[in-house]
PDB file of C-alpha atoms in Angstrom:
ATOM      1  CA  TYR X1449     -27.785  31.390  31.744  1.00  0.00           C
ATOM      2  CA  LEU X1450     -24.908  29.506  30.673  1.00  0.00           C
ATOM      3  CA  CYS X1451     -27.286  26.633  29.830  1.00  0.00           C
ATOM      4  CA  PHE X1452     -29.170  28.960  27.549  1.00  0.00           C
ATOM      5  CA  SER X1453     -26.373  30.624  26.002  1.00  0.00           C
ATOM      6  CA  VAL X1454     -23.653  28.076  25.712  1.00  0.00           C
ATOM      7  CA  LEU X1455     -24.605  24.468  25.976  1.00  0.00           C
ATOM      8  CA  ALA X1456     -28.182  24.832  24.268  1.00  0.00           C
ATOM      9  CA  PRO X1457     -26.981  25.963  21.196  1.00  0.00           C
ATOM     10  CA  TRP X1458     -24.159  23.467  21.255  1.00  0.00           C
ATOM     11  CA  GLN X1459     -26.768  20.538  21.726  1.00  0.00           C
ATOM     12  CA  LEU X1460     -28.857  21.983  19.169  1.00  0.00           C
ATOM     13  CA  GLY X1461     -26.082  22.082  16.378  1.00  0.00           C
ATOM     14  CA  LYS X1462     -25.102  18.359  17.521  1.00  0.00           C
ATOM     15  CA  ASN X1463     -28.606  17.347  16.430  1.00  0.00           C
ATOM     16  CA  SER X1464     -28.542  19.530  13.296  1.00  0.00           C
ATOM     17  CA  ARG X1465     -25.059  17.768  12.287  1.00  0.00           C
ATOM     18  CA  THR X1466     -26.401  14.178  13.012  1.00  0.00           C
ATOM     19  CA  SER X1467     -30.009  15.037  11.453  1.00  0.00           C
ATOM     20  CA  ARG X1468     -27.893  15.858   8.116  1.00  0.00           C
ATOM     21  CA  GLU X1469     -25.916  13.152   8.101  1.00  0.00           C
ATOM     22  CA  ASN X1470     -28.723  11.030   8.951  1.00  0.00           C
ATOM     23  CA  THR X1471     -30.206  12.319   5.613  1.00  0.00           C
ATOM     24  CA  GLN X1472     -27.229  12.094   3.689  1.00  0.00           C
ATOM     25  CA  ILE X1473     -26.752   8.342   4.574  1.00  0.00           C
ATOM     26  CA  GLN X1474     -30.602   7.460   3.577  1.00  0.00           C
ATOM     27  CA  GLN X1475     -30.238   9.262   0.087  1.00  0.00           C
ATOM     28  CA  SER X1476     -26.555   7.418  -0.190  1.00  0.00           C
ATOM     29  CA  LEU X1477     -28.703   4.107   0.028  1.00  0.00           C
ATOM     30  CA  THR X1478     -31.187   4.844  -2.676  1.00  0.00           C
ATOM     31  CA  THR X1479     -29.108   6.720  -4.952  1.00  0.00           C
ATOM     32  CA  ALA X1480     -27.338   5.149  -7.806  1.00  0.00           C
ATOM     33  CA  PRO X1481     -23.703   5.815  -8.040  1.00  0.00           C
ATOM     34  CA  VAL X1482     -22.617   8.770  -9.872  1.00  0.00           C
ATOM     35  CA  ALA X1483     -18.933   9.078 -11.584  1.00  0.00           C
ATOM     36  CA  LEU X1484     -16.445  10.565  -8.692  1.00  0.00           C
ATOM     37  CA  THR X1485     -15.515  13.374 -11.320  1.00  0.00           C
ATOM     38  CA  THR X1486     -18.786  14.947 -11.347  1.00  0.00           C
ATOM     39  CA  LEU X1487     -18.466  15.435  -7.498  1.00  0.00           C
ATOM     40  CA  LEU X1488     -14.648  16.362  -7.336  1.00  0.00           C
ATOM     41  CA  PRO X1489     -13.939  17.630 -10.575  1.00  0.00           C
ATOM     42  CA  HIS X1490     -10.107  18.756  -9.833  1.00  0.00           C
ATOM     43  CA  GLN X1491      -7.171  17.941  -7.451  1.00  0.00           C
ATOM     44  CA  ASP X1492      -8.398  20.781  -4.957  1.00  0.00           C
ATOM     45  CA  SER X1493     -11.970  19.898  -4.953  1.00  0.00           C
ATOM     46  CA  SER X1494     -13.875  18.128  -1.795  1.00  0.00           C
ATOM     47  CA  ALA X1495     -17.665  17.892  -1.696  1.00  0.00           C
ATOM     48  CA  PRO X1496     -19.017  18.083   1.966  1.00  0.00           C
ATOM     49  CA  ASP X1497     -22.673  18.366   1.502  1.00  0.00           C
ATOM     50  CA  ARG X1498     -22.328  15.487  -0.596  1.00  0.00           C
ATOM     51  CA  GLN X1499     -20.600  12.883   2.126  1.00  0.00           C
ATOM     52  CA  TRP X1500     -21.628   9.352   2.265  1.00  0.00           C
ATOM     53  CA  ARG X1501     -22.601   9.485  -1.507  1.00  0.00           C
ATOM     54  CA  ARG X1502     -22.143   6.604  -3.702  1.00  0.00           C
ATOM     55  CA  VAL X1503     -19.322   7.169  -6.502  1.00  0.00           C
ATOM     56  CA  THR X1504     -17.773   5.189  -9.003  1.00  0.00           C
ATOM     57  CA  ALA X1505     -13.968   5.809 -10.372  1.00  0.00           C
ATOM     58  CA  THR X1506     -11.751   4.034 -12.948  1.00  0.00           C
ATOM     59  CA  GLY X1507      -7.750   4.613 -12.489  1.00  0.00           C
ATOM     60  CA  HIS X1508      -4.904   2.801 -10.439  1.00  0.00           C
ATOM     61  CA  TYR X1509      -3.893   2.704  -7.028  1.00  0.00           C
ATOM     62  CA  LEU X1510      -0.216   4.047  -6.153  1.00  0.00           C
ATOM     63  CA  PRO X1511       0.793   0.792  -3.482  1.00  0.00           C
ATOM     64  CA  ASP X1512       3.930   2.174  -2.623  1.00  0.00           C
ATOM     65  CA  LYS X1513       2.256   4.993  -0.938  1.00  0.00           C
ATOM     66  CA  GLN X1514      -0.150   3.147   1.391  1.00  0.00           C
ATOM     67  CA  LEU X1515      -0.335   4.245   5.075  1.00  0.00           C
ATOM     68  CA  VAL X1516      -2.560   3.353   8.189  1.00  0.00           C
ATOM     69  CA  ALA X1517      -4.814   4.978  10.404  1.00  0.00           C
ATOM     70  CA  ARG X1518      -4.034   3.900  14.006  1.00  0.00           C
ATOM     71  CA  LEU X1519      -6.628   3.998  16.980  1.00  0.00           C
ATOM     72  CA  ARG X1520      -9.583   3.187  15.543  1.00  0.00           C
ATOM     73  CA  VAL X1521     -12.615   0.286  16.465  1.00  0.00           C
ATOM     74  CA  ALA X1522     -14.193  -2.356  14.392  1.00  0.00           C
ATOM     75  CA  ASP X1523     -16.791  -4.547  16.065  1.00  0.00           C
ATOM     76  CA  GLY X1524     -15.617  -3.058  19.521  1.00  0.00           C
ATOM     77  CA  ASP X1525     -12.000  -4.379  18.648  1.00  0.00           C
ATOM     78  CA  PRO X1526      -8.847  -2.344  18.117  1.00  0.00           C
ATOM     79  CA  ALA X1527      -8.421  -1.918  14.392  1.00  0.00           C
ATOM     80  CA  MET X1528      -6.358   0.101  11.674  1.00  0.00           C
ATOM     81  CA  GLU X1529      -7.263   1.442   8.658  1.00  0.00           C
ATOM     82  CA  VAL X1530      -5.937   0.867   5.192  1.00  0.00           C
ATOM     83  CA  LEU X1531      -5.312   4.347   3.252  1.00  0.00           C
ATOM     84  CA  LEU X1532      -4.126   4.194  -0.406  1.00  0.00           C
ATOM     85  CA  PRO X1533      -4.021   6.944  -3.216  1.00  0.00           C
ATOM     86  CA  PHE X1534      -6.112   6.302  -5.911  1.00  0.00           C
ATOM     87  CA  VAL X1535      -5.477   8.194  -9.590  1.00  0.00           C
ATOM     88  CA  VAL X1536      -8.441   8.538 -11.521  1.00  0.00           C
ATOM     89  CA  ASP X1537      -8.414   8.281 -14.897  1.00  0.00           C
ATOM     90  CA  GLY X1538      -8.969  11.977 -16.389  1.00  0.00           C
ATOM     91  CA  GLY X1539      -9.608  12.922 -12.678  1.00  0.00           C
ATOM     92  CA  PRO X1540      -7.760  13.997  -9.618  1.00  0.00           C
ATOM     93  CA  THR X1541      -5.882  11.818  -7.138  1.00  0.00           C
ATOM     94  CA  VAL X1542      -8.032  10.516  -4.124  1.00  0.00           C
ATOM     95  CA  LEU X1543      -7.668   8.789  -1.056  1.00  0.00           C
ATOM     96  CA  VAL X1544      -9.161   5.633  -0.694  1.00  0.00           C
ATOM     97  CA  ASP X1545      -9.861   3.737   2.759  1.00  0.00           C
ATOM     98  CA  ARG X1546      -9.558  -0.020   1.729  1.00  0.00           C
ATOM     99  CA  GLY X1547     -10.809  -1.111   5.363  1.00  0.00           C
ATOM    100  CA  TYR X1548     -10.189  -2.217   8.657  1.00  0.00           C
ATOM    101  CA  VAL X1549      -7.442  -4.887   9.760  1.00  0.00           C
ATOM    102  CA  ARG X1550      -6.906  -6.000  12.958  1.00  0.00           C
ATOM    103  CA  PRO X1551      -3.202  -4.934  14.381  1.00  0.00           C
ATOM    104  CA  LEU X1552      -1.050  -7.536  15.843  1.00  0.00           C
ATOM    105  CA  PRO X1553      -0.157  -7.456  19.654  1.00  0.00           C
ATOM    106  CA  GLY X1554       1.630  -4.801  20.207  1.00  0.00           C
ATOM    107  CA  SER X1555      -0.131  -2.907  18.031  1.00  0.00           C
ATOM    108  CA  ARG X1556       2.024  -3.652  15.107  1.00  0.00           C
ATOM    109  CA  VAL X1557       0.963  -3.642  11.614  1.00  0.00           C
ATOM    110  CA  PRO X1558      -0.110  -7.013   9.770  1.00  0.00           C
ATOM    111  CA  ALA X1559       0.280  -7.991   6.297  1.00  0.00           C
ATOM    112  CA  VAL X1560      -2.155  -6.131   4.207  1.00  0.00           C
ATOM    113  CA  ALA X1561      -3.498  -7.813   0.915  1.00  0.00           C
ATOM    114  CA  GLU X1562      -1.900  -6.024  -1.924  1.00  0.00           C
ATOM    115  CA  PRO X1563      -4.797  -3.759  -3.860  1.00  0.00           C
ATOM    116  CA  PRO X1564      -5.664  -4.861  -7.194  1.00  0.00           C
ATOM    117  CA  ARG X1565      -2.777  -3.801 -10.286  1.00  0.00           C
ATOM    118  CA  GLY X1566      -3.420  -2.019 -13.324  1.00  0.00           C
ATOM    119  CA  THR X1567      -6.611  -0.220 -13.868  1.00  0.00           C
ATOM    120  CA  VAL X1568      -9.555  -1.200 -11.955  1.00  0.00           C
ATOM    121  CA  THR X1569     -12.871   0.368 -11.170  1.00  0.00           C
ATOM    122  CA  ILE X1570     -13.834   1.167  -7.723  1.00  0.00           C
ATOM    123  CA  THR X1571     -17.235   1.718  -5.816  1.00  0.00           C
ATOM    124  CA  ALA X1572     -16.716   3.909  -2.581  1.00  0.00           C
ATOM    125  CA  ARG X1573     -18.686   6.408  -0.469  1.00  0.00           C
ATOM    126  CA  LEU X1574     -17.762   9.851  -0.365  1.00  0.00           C
ATOM    127  CA  ARG X1575     -16.145  10.961   2.952  1.00  0.00           C
ATOM    128  CA  ASP X1576     -15.157  14.511   4.678  1.00  0.00           C
ATOM    129  CA  SER X1577     -11.456  14.400   5.542  1.00  0.00           C
ATOM    130  CA  GLU X1578     -11.055  14.319   9.247  1.00  0.00           C
ATOM    131  CA  GLY X1579      -9.202  16.860  10.941  1.00  0.00           C
ATOM    132  CA  PRO X1580      -5.560  16.623  12.245  1.00  0.00           C
ATOM    133  CA  VAL X1581      -4.979  15.171  15.819  1.00  0.00           C
ATOM    134  CA  LEU X1582      -3.039  18.160  16.679  1.00  0.00           C
ATOM    135  CA  ASP X1583      -0.840  16.293  19.600  1.00  0.00           C
ATOM    136  CA  LYS X1584       0.184  13.110  17.547  1.00  0.00           C
ATOM    137  CA  GLU X1585       3.011  13.064  14.813  1.00  0.00           C
ATOM    138  CA  SER X1586       2.839  10.217  12.264  1.00  0.00           C
ATOM    139  CA  PHE X1587       5.568   7.801  12.133  1.00  0.00           C
ATOM    140  CA  VAL X1588       6.720   4.793  10.491  1.00  0.00           C
ATOM    141  CA  SER X1589       6.603   1.352  12.215  1.00  0.00           C
ATOM    142  CA  ASP X1590       6.796  -2.448  10.757  1.00  0.00           C
ATOM    143  CA  GLY X1591       7.652  -0.196   7.453  1.00  0.00           C
ATOM    144  CA  VAL X1592       4.631   1.301   7.358  1.00  0.00           C
ATOM    145  CA  ARG X1593       3.678   4.830   7.830  1.00  0.00           C
ATOM    146  CA  GLN X1594       1.115   5.382  10.196  1.00  0.00           C
ATOM    147  CA  VAL X1595      -1.361   8.115  11.217  1.00  0.00           C
ATOM    148  CA  TYR X1596      -3.891   9.457  13.764  1.00  0.00           C
ATOM    149  CA  SER X1597      -6.880  10.844  11.311  1.00  0.00           C
ATOM    150  CA  ILE X1598      -7.955  10.685   8.117  1.00  0.00           C
ATOM    151  CA  ASP X1599      -6.865  14.279   7.389  1.00  0.00           C
ATOM    152  CA  THR X1600      -5.865  14.551   3.431  1.00  0.00           C
ATOM    153  CA  ARG X1601      -3.561  17.561   3.629  1.00  0.00           C
ATOM    154  CA  GLN X1602      -1.575  15.722   6.304  1.00  0.00           C
ATOM    155  CA  ILE X1603      -1.434  12.321   4.023  1.00  0.00           C
ATOM    156  CA  ALA X1604      -0.559  14.393   0.606  1.00  0.00           C
ATOM    157  CA  THR X1605       2.321  16.305   2.350  1.00  0.00           C
ATOM    158  CA  LEU X1606       3.491  12.791   4.269  1.00  0.00           C
ATOM    159  CA  THR X1607       2.973  10.787   0.665  1.00  0.00           C
ATOM    160  CA  GLY X1608       3.946  13.669  -1.595  1.00  0.00           C
ATOM    161  CA  VAL X1609       0.801  13.051  -3.660  1.00  0.00           C
ATOM    162  CA  PRO X1610      -1.579  15.599  -3.767  1.00  0.00           C
ATOM    163  CA  LEU X1611      -5.059  14.690  -2.805  1.00  0.00           C
ATOM    164  CA  THR X1612      -8.715  15.933  -3.190  1.00  0.00           C
ATOM    165  CA  GLY X1613      -9.907  17.501   0.420  1.00  0.00           C
ATOM    166  CA  SER X1614     -12.396  14.434   0.070  1.00  0.00           C
ATOM    167  CA  TYR X1615     -11.677  10.941   0.592  1.00  0.00           C
ATOM    168  CA  LEU X1616     -13.595   7.610  -0.678  1.00  0.00           C
ATOM    169  CA  GLN X1617     -14.597   4.748   1.638  1.00  0.00           C
ATOM    170  CA  LEU X1618     -14.444   1.456  -0.264  1.00  0.00           C
ATOM    171  CA  VAL X1619     -17.381  -0.517  -1.137  1.00  0.00           C
ATOM    172  CA  ASP X1620     -16.199  -2.887  -3.728  1.00  0.00           C
ATOM    173  CA  ASP X1621     -13.035  -2.396  -6.383  1.00  0.00           C
ATOM    174  CA  GLN X1622     -12.638  -4.681  -9.226  1.00  0.00           C
TER     175      GLN X1622
END
């Protein structure tokens, strides 16, 4: 009874989510990018049904608000993701995941390349905010704020910068 009433629906739901995400990824590969403001028109918006959609935005980074997400894996090795708010011209401020860096020995944050200064146009993939890691608090080490998940609400509170509910995974910035 337990298998049919609890485990079977859980497994079927997991398959539906995976199938939905695979469809979104496939569509993102064949669809031209759209302006971010068409999917996230205002500060409190999010677009969970548009995850992985490629978007473009013009604006500027807030380099003094940079932080990293810890405990990530890239190509089977430990990694950190570099996160930074981006103010969209005529639109909201959105969190941008600029990519992975390898931690130094002792899980120390390495030197991270500065983001482009001034006005830039970025191309990125829209992503859903991750849920918070409840038993892990953010902290500052090596002069860098570190978090355990890409939770835009938590990061907005930590940085003092209002952020949209979805974030961007950078593909290109110029």
